[in-house]
PDB file of N, CA and C in Angstrom:
ATOM      1  N   THR F   1      96.266  81.577  79.647  1.00 68.00           N
ATOM      2  CA  THR F   1      97.452  81.893  80.367  1.00 68.00           C
ATOM      3  C   THR F   1      98.108  80.620  80.504  1.00 68.00           C
ATOM      4  N   VAL F   2      99.371  80.279  80.029  1.00 72.00           N
ATOM      5  CA  VAL F   2     100.171  79.185  80.246  1.00 72.00           C
ATOM      6  C   VAL F   2     100.774  79.224  81.525  1.00 72.00           C
ATOM      7  N   VAL F   3     100.556  78.468  82.404  1.00 74.00           N
ATOM      8  CA  VAL F   3     101.267  78.255  83.752  1.00 74.00           C
ATOM      9  C   VAL F   3     102.467  77.434  83.770  1.00 74.00           C
ATOM     10  N   CYS F   4     102.587  76.321  82.929  1.00 74.00           N
ATOM     11  CA  CYS F   4     103.782  75.550  82.869  1.00 74.00           C
ATOM     12  C   CYS F   4     103.791  74.825  81.525  1.00 74.00           C
ATOM     13  N   THR F   5     104.942  74.347  81.105  1.00 71.00           N
ATOM     14  CA  THR F   5     105.152  73.622  79.795  1.00 71.00           C
ATOM     15  C   THR F   5     105.689  72.269  80.218  1.00 71.00           C
ATOM     16  N   ILE F   6     105.417  71.123  79.755  1.00 71.00           N
ATOM     17  CA  ILE F   6     105.937  69.925  80.108  1.00 71.00           C
ATOM     18  C   ILE F   6     106.449  69.150  78.817  1.00 71.00           C
ATOM     19  N   THR F   7     107.610  68.814  78.889  1.00 65.00           N
ATOM     20  CA  THR F   7     108.223  67.739  77.936  1.00 65.00           C
ATOM     21  C   THR F   7     108.105  66.454  78.463  1.00 65.00           C
ATOM     22  N   ALA F   8     107.296  65.545  77.704  1.00 64.00           N
ATOM     23  CA  ALA F   8     107.149  64.254  78.206  1.00 64.00           C
ATOM     24  C   ALA F   8     108.311  63.424  77.647  1.00 64.00           C
ATOM     25  N   GLY F   9     108.843  62.478  78.561  1.00 62.00           N
ATOM     26  CA  GLY F   9     109.671  61.518  78.114  1.00 62.00           C
ATOM     27  C   GLY F   9     109.177  60.130  78.062  1.00 62.00           C
ATOM     28  N   THR F  10     109.776  59.137  77.403  1.00 61.00           N
ATOM     29  CA  THR F  10     109.302  57.832  77.340  1.00 61.00           C
ATOM     30  C   THR F  10     110.338  56.899  77.891  1.00 61.00           C
ATOM     31  N   THR F  11     109.750  55.864  78.284  1.00 60.00           N
ATOM     32  CA  THR F  11     110.563  54.624  78.847  1.00 60.00           C
ATOM     33  C   THR F  11     110.018  53.413  78.236  1.00 60.00           C
ATOM     34  N   SER F  12     110.913  52.539  77.355  1.00 63.00           N
ATOM     35  CA  SER F  12     110.370  51.469  76.649  1.00 63.00           C
ATOM     36  C   SER F  12     109.058  51.734  75.862  1.00 63.00           C
ATOM     37  N   GLY F  13     109.037  52.958  75.171  1.00 61.00           N
ATOM     38  CA  GLY F  13     107.688  53.320  74.470  1.00 61.00           C
ATOM     39  C   GLY F  13     106.582  53.539  75.289  1.00 61.00           C
ATOM     40  N   VAL F  14     106.638  53.629  76.631  1.00 60.00           N
ATOM     41  CA  VAL F  14     105.496  54.013  77.408  1.00 60.00           C
ATOM     42  C   VAL F  14     105.685  55.455  77.897  1.00 60.00           C
ATOM     43  N   THR F  15     104.737  56.427  77.633  1.00 59.00           N
ATOM     44  CA  THR F  15     104.868  57.512  78.131  1.00 59.00           C
ATOM     45  C   THR F  15     104.933  57.771  79.723  1.00 59.00           C
ATOM     46  N   SER F  16     105.759  58.377  80.163  1.00 59.00           N
ATOM     47  CA  SER F  16     105.921  58.451  81.763  1.00 59.00           C
ATOM     48  C   SER F  16     104.900  59.451  82.336  1.00 59.00           C
ATOM     49  N   THR F  17     104.654  59.565  83.495  1.00 63.00           N
ATOM     50  CA  THR F  17     103.795  60.397  84.185  1.00 63.00           C
ATOM     51  C   THR F  17     104.163  61.816  84.149  1.00 63.00           C
ATOM     52  N   TRP F  18     103.496  62.677  83.744  1.00 69.00           N
ATOM     53  CA  TRP F  18     103.437  64.099  83.584  1.00 69.00           C
ATOM     54  C   TRP F  18     103.053  64.976  84.874  1.00 69.00           C
ATOM     55  N   THR F  19     104.003  65.883  85.292  1.00 71.00           N
ATOM     56  CA  THR F  19     103.588  66.844  86.362  1.00 71.00           C
ATOM     57  C   THR F  19     103.876  68.089  86.130  1.00 71.00           C
ATOM     58  N   CYS F  20     102.905  69.070  86.586  1.00 74.00           N
ATOM     59  CA  CYS F  20     103.071  70.521  86.394  1.00 74.00           C
ATOM     60  C   CYS F  20     102.909  71.084  87.745  1.00 74.00           C
ATOM     61  N   THR F  21     103.927  71.839  88.247  1.00 72.00           N
ATOM     62  CA  THR F  21     103.796  72.573  89.411  1.00 72.00           C
ATOM     63  C   THR F  21     104.117  73.969  89.156  1.00 72.00           C
ATOM     64  N   PRO F  22     102.927  74.821  88.883  1.00 72.00           N
ATOM     65  CA  PRO F  22     103.266  76.096  88.416  1.00 72.00           C
ATOM     66  C   PRO F  22     103.719  77.029  89.679  1.00 72.00           C
ATOM     67  N   ASN F  23     104.396  78.048  89.118  1.00 70.00           N
ATOM     68  CA  ASN F  23     104.851  79.033  90.215  1.00 70.00           C
ATOM     69  C   ASN F  23     103.700  79.691  90.736  1.00 70.00           C
ATOM     70  N   PRO F  24     103.615  79.924  92.186  1.00 67.00           N
ATOM     71  CA  PRO F  24     102.396  80.508  92.742  1.00 67.00           C
ATOM     72  C   PRO F  24     102.326  81.972  92.300  1.00 67.00           C
ATOM     73  N   ALA F  25     103.294  82.588  91.828  1.00 72.00           N
ATOM     74  CA  ALA F  25     103.216  84.068  91.365  1.00 72.00           C
ATOM     75  C   ALA F  25     102.275  84.189  90.179  1.00 72.00           C
ATOM     76  N   VAL F  26     102.253  83.025  89.405  1.00 75.00           N
ATOM     77  CA  VAL F  26     101.558  82.979  88.085  1.00 75.00           C
ATOM     78  C   VAL F  26     100.221  83.160  88.201  1.00 75.00           C
ATOM     79  N   LEU F  27      99.689  82.357  89.331  1.00 79.00           N
ATOM     80  CA  LEU F  27      98.262  82.357  89.537  1.00 79.00           C
ATOM     81  C   LEU F  27      97.880  82.986  90.951  1.00 79.00           C
ATOM     82  N   PRO F  28      97.277  84.059  90.834  1.00 83.00           N
ATOM     83  CA  PRO F  28      96.877  84.737  92.023  1.00 83.00           C
ATOM     84  C   PRO F  28      95.751  83.958  92.700  1.00 83.00           C
ATOM     85  N   ALA F  29      95.392  84.234  93.945  1.00 86.00           N
ATOM     86  CA  ALA F  29      94.271  83.345  94.697  1.00 86.00           C
ATOM     87  C   ALA F  29      92.913  83.581  93.978  1.00 86.00           C
ATOM     88  N   GLY F  30      92.284  82.515  93.840  1.00 88.00           N
ATOM     89  CA  GLY F  30      91.041  82.407  92.961  1.00 88.00           C
ATOM     90  C   GLY F  30      90.699  81.029  92.413  1.00 88.00           C
ATOM     91  N   ALA F  31      89.597  80.960  91.778  1.00 90.00           N
ATOM     92  CA  ALA F  31      89.144  79.723  91.156  1.00 90.00           C
ATOM     93  C   ALA F  31      89.574  79.684  89.742  1.00 90.00           C
ATOM     94  N   TYR F  32      89.923  78.498  89.174  1.00 86.00           N
ATOM     95  CA  TYR F  32      90.321  78.355  87.928  1.00 86.00           C
ATOM     96  C   TYR F  32      89.834  76.949  87.316  1.00 86.00           C
ATOM     97  N   GLU F  33      89.870  77.082  85.888  1.00 87.00           N
ATOM     98  CA  GLU F  33      89.762  75.755  85.314  1.00 87.00           C
ATOM     99  C   GLU F  33      91.088  75.429  84.567  1.00 87.00           C
ATOM    100  N   VAL F  34      91.705  74.267  84.712  1.00 83.00           N
ATOM    101  CA  VAL F  34      92.915  74.097  84.031  1.00 83.00           C
ATOM    102  C   VAL F  34      92.738  72.705  83.121  1.00 83.00           C
ATOM    103  N   TRP F  35      93.501  72.666  82.154  1.00 84.00           N
ATOM    104  CA  TRP F  35      93.520  71.506  81.236  1.00 84.00           C
ATOM    105  C   TRP F  35      94.854  71.442  80.644  1.00 84.00           C
ATOM    106  N   ALA F  36      95.045  70.221  80.110  1.00 81.00           N
ATOM    107  CA  ALA F  36      96.370  69.776  79.389  1.00 81.00           C
ATOM    108  C   ALA F  36      96.082  69.894  77.976  1.00 81.00           C
ATOM    109  N   ALA F  37      97.065  70.444  77.177  1.00 81.00           N
ATOM    110  CA  ALA F  37      96.849  70.351  75.513  1.00 81.00           C
ATOM    111  C   ALA F  37      98.122  69.842  74.880  1.00 81.00           C
ATOM    112  N   TYR F  38      97.970  69.073  73.945  1.00 80.00           N
ATOM    113  CA  TYR F  38      99.064  68.580  73.095  1.00 80.00           C
ATOM    114  C   TYR F  38      98.978  68.958  71.789  1.00 80.00           C
ATOM    115  N   GLY F  39      99.949  69.671  71.212  1.00 81.00           N
ATOM    116  CA  GLY F  39     100.065  70.120  69.907  1.00 81.00           C
ATOM    117  C   GLY F  39     100.147  69.107  68.717  1.00 81.00           C
ATOM    118  N   GLY F  40     100.421  67.718  69.165  1.00 81.00           N
ATOM    119  CA  GLY F  40     100.492  66.821  67.881  1.00 81.00           C
ATOM    120  C   GLY F  40     101.872  66.739  67.550  1.00 81.00           C
ATOM    121  N   ASP F  41     102.155  65.592  66.627  1.00 80.00           N
ATOM    122  CA  ASP F  41     103.495  65.495  65.943  1.00 80.00           C
ATOM    123  C   ASP F  41     103.181  64.501  64.895  1.00 80.00           C
ATOM    124  N   GLY F  42     104.376  63.873  64.331  1.00 84.00           N
ATOM    125  CA  GLY F  42     104.138  62.965  63.120  1.00 84.00           C
ATOM    126  C   GLY F  42     103.410  61.810  63.465  1.00 84.00           C
ATOM    127  N   HIS F  43     103.387  61.337  64.769  1.00 82.00           N
ATOM    128  CA  HIS F  43     102.638  60.149  65.047  1.00 82.00           C
ATOM    129  C   HIS F  43     101.309  60.286  65.741  1.00 82.00           C
ATOM    130  N   TYR F  44     101.132  61.341  66.497  1.00 81.00           N
ATOM    131  CA  TYR F  44      99.872  61.444  67.170  1.00 81.00           C
ATOM    132  C   TYR F  44      99.143  62.940  66.852  1.00 81.00           C
ATOM    133  N   ALA F  45      97.782  62.859  66.834  1.00 87.00           N
ATOM    134  CA  ALA F  45      97.046  63.971  66.643  1.00 87.00           C
ATOM    135  C   ALA F  45      97.034  64.920  67.730  1.00 87.00           C
ATOM    136  N   PRO F  46      96.824  66.185  67.520  1.00 87.00           N
ATOM    137  CA  PRO F  46      96.587  67.226  68.813  1.00 87.00           C
ATOM    138  C   PRO F  46      95.432  66.807  69.596  1.00 87.00           C
ATOM    139  N   MET F  47      95.409  67.039  70.830  1.00 85.00           N
ATOM    140  CA  MET F  47      94.313  66.693  71.627  1.00 85.00           C
ATOM    141  C   MET F  47      94.416  67.523  72.919  1.00 85.00           C
ATOM    142  N   SER F  48      93.321  67.535  73.627  1.00 85.00           N
ATOM    143  CA  SER F  48      93.338  68.286  74.989  1.00 85.00           C
ATOM    144  C   SER F  48      92.389  67.572  75.954  1.00 85.00           C
ATOM    145  N   SER F  49      92.761  67.658  77.171  1.00 84.00           N
ATOM    146  CA  SER F  49      92.030  66.922  78.267  1.00 84.00           C
ATOM    147  C   SER F  49      90.903  67.729  78.651  1.00 84.00           C
ATOM    148  N   LYS F  50      89.849  67.140  79.513  1.00 88.00           N
ATOM    149  CA  LYS F  50      88.827  67.708  80.062  1.00 88.00           C
ATOM    150  C   LYS F  50      89.348  68.756  81.123  1.00 88.00           C
ATOM    151  N   ALA F  51      88.702  69.783  81.247  1.00 88.00           N
ATOM    152  CA  ALA F  51      88.905  70.759  82.302  1.00 88.00           C
ATOM    153  C   ALA F  51      88.800  70.403  83.819  1.00 88.00           C
ATOM    154  N   GLN F  52      89.656  70.648  84.721  1.00 86.00           N
ATOM    155  CA  GLN F  52      89.751  70.235  85.910  1.00 86.00           C
ATOM    156  C   GLN F  52      89.529  71.660  86.786  1.00 86.00           C
ATOM    157  N   ALA F  53      88.864  71.656  87.994  1.00 89.00           N
ATOM    158  CA  ALA F  53      88.860  72.714  88.692  1.00 89.00           C
ATOM    159  C   ALA F  53      90.092  72.783  89.644  1.00 89.00           C
ATOM    160  N   LEU F  54      90.603  74.109  89.863  1.00 84.00           N
ATOM    161  CA  LEU F  54      91.727  74.322  90.614  1.00 84.00           C
ATOM    162  C   LEU F  54      91.432  75.599  91.588  1.00 84.00           C
ATOM    163  N   THR F  55      91.633  75.489  92.735  1.00 87.00           N
ATOM    164  CA  THR F  55      91.473  76.617  93.731  1.00 87.00           C
ATOM    165  C   THR F  55      92.801  76.893  94.207  1.00 87.00           C
ATOM    166  N   VAL F  56      93.093  78.266  94.022  1.00 84.00           N
ATOM    167  CA  VAL F  56      94.394  78.680  94.756  1.00 84.00           C
ATOM    168  C   VAL F  56      93.947  79.508  95.908  1.00 84.00           C
ATOM    169  N   ASP F  57      94.506  79.165  96.990  1.00 85.00           N
ATOM    170  CA  ASP F  57      94.161  79.839  98.317  1.00 85.00           C
ATOM    171  C   ASP F  57      95.330  81.076  98.593  1.00 85.00           C
ATOM    172  N   GLN F  58      94.706  82.051  99.169  1.00 82.00           N
ATOM    173  CA  GLN F  58      95.563  83.083  99.453  1.00 82.00           C
ATOM    174  C   GLN F  58      96.663  82.732 100.461  1.00 82.00           C
ATOM    175  N   ALA F  59      97.931  83.102 100.230  1.00 76.00           N
ATOM    176  CA  ALA F  59      98.870  82.777 101.244  1.00 76.00           C
ATOM    177  C   ALA F  59      98.657  83.538 102.481  1.00 76.00           C
ATOM    178  N   ALA F  60      99.326  82.803 103.484  1.00 77.00           N
ATOM    179  CA  ALA F  60      99.133  83.370 104.862  1.00 77.00           C
ATOM    180  C   ALA F  60     100.138  84.624 104.950  1.00 77.00           C
ATOM    181  N   THR F  61      99.575  85.582 105.781  1.00 78.00           N
ATOM    182  CA  THR F  61     100.330  86.847 105.911  1.00 78.00           C
ATOM    183  C   THR F  61     100.613  87.062 107.335  1.00 78.00           C
ATOM    184  N   SER F  62     101.479  87.863 107.568  1.00 78.00           N
ATOM    185  CA  SER F  62     101.772  88.254 109.087  1.00 78.00           C
ATOM    186  C   SER F  62     101.963  89.689 109.101  1.00 78.00           C
ATOM    187  N   THR F  63     101.885  90.265 110.121  1.00 77.00           N
ATOM    188  CA  THR F  63     102.015  91.724 110.503  1.00 77.00           C
ATOM    189  C   THR F  63     102.746  91.818 111.832  1.00 77.00           C
ATOM    190  N   SER F  64     103.795  92.607 111.866  1.00 80.00           N
ATOM    191  CA  SER F  64     104.490  92.858 113.046  1.00 80.00           C
ATOM    192  C   SER F  64     104.714  94.311 113.367  1.00 80.00           C
ATOM    193  N   VAL F  65     104.610  94.482 114.697  1.00 82.00           N
ATOM    194  CA  VAL F  65     104.861  95.941 115.054  1.00 82.00           C
ATOM    195  C   VAL F  65     105.889  96.127 116.083  1.00 82.00           C
ATOM    196  N   SER F  66     106.755  97.100 115.870  1.00 81.00           N
ATOM    197  CA  SER F  66     107.780  97.248 116.771  1.00 81.00           C
ATOM    198  C   SER F  66     107.566  98.676 117.433  1.00 81.00           C
ATOM    199  N   VAL F  67     107.821  98.539 118.804  1.00 79.00           N
ATOM    200  CA  VAL F  67     107.491  99.893 119.627  1.00 79.00           C
ATOM    201  C   VAL F  67     108.768 100.124 120.456  1.00 79.00           C
TER     202      VAL F  67
END
């Protein structure tokens, strides 16, 4: 499942820092492995990063009662 897509920009030929902040609705609470993948272009070959652990905690809930 793709949780976000990033288009990287460059400054003076140096790739900037890339950030991905997925929508919490995309990943329900649980443990995941995430990694980055690059499809390649005319200058660079496709590649992917090592997997990193990600834990999504359940959101706090509240209950109210009116009497």
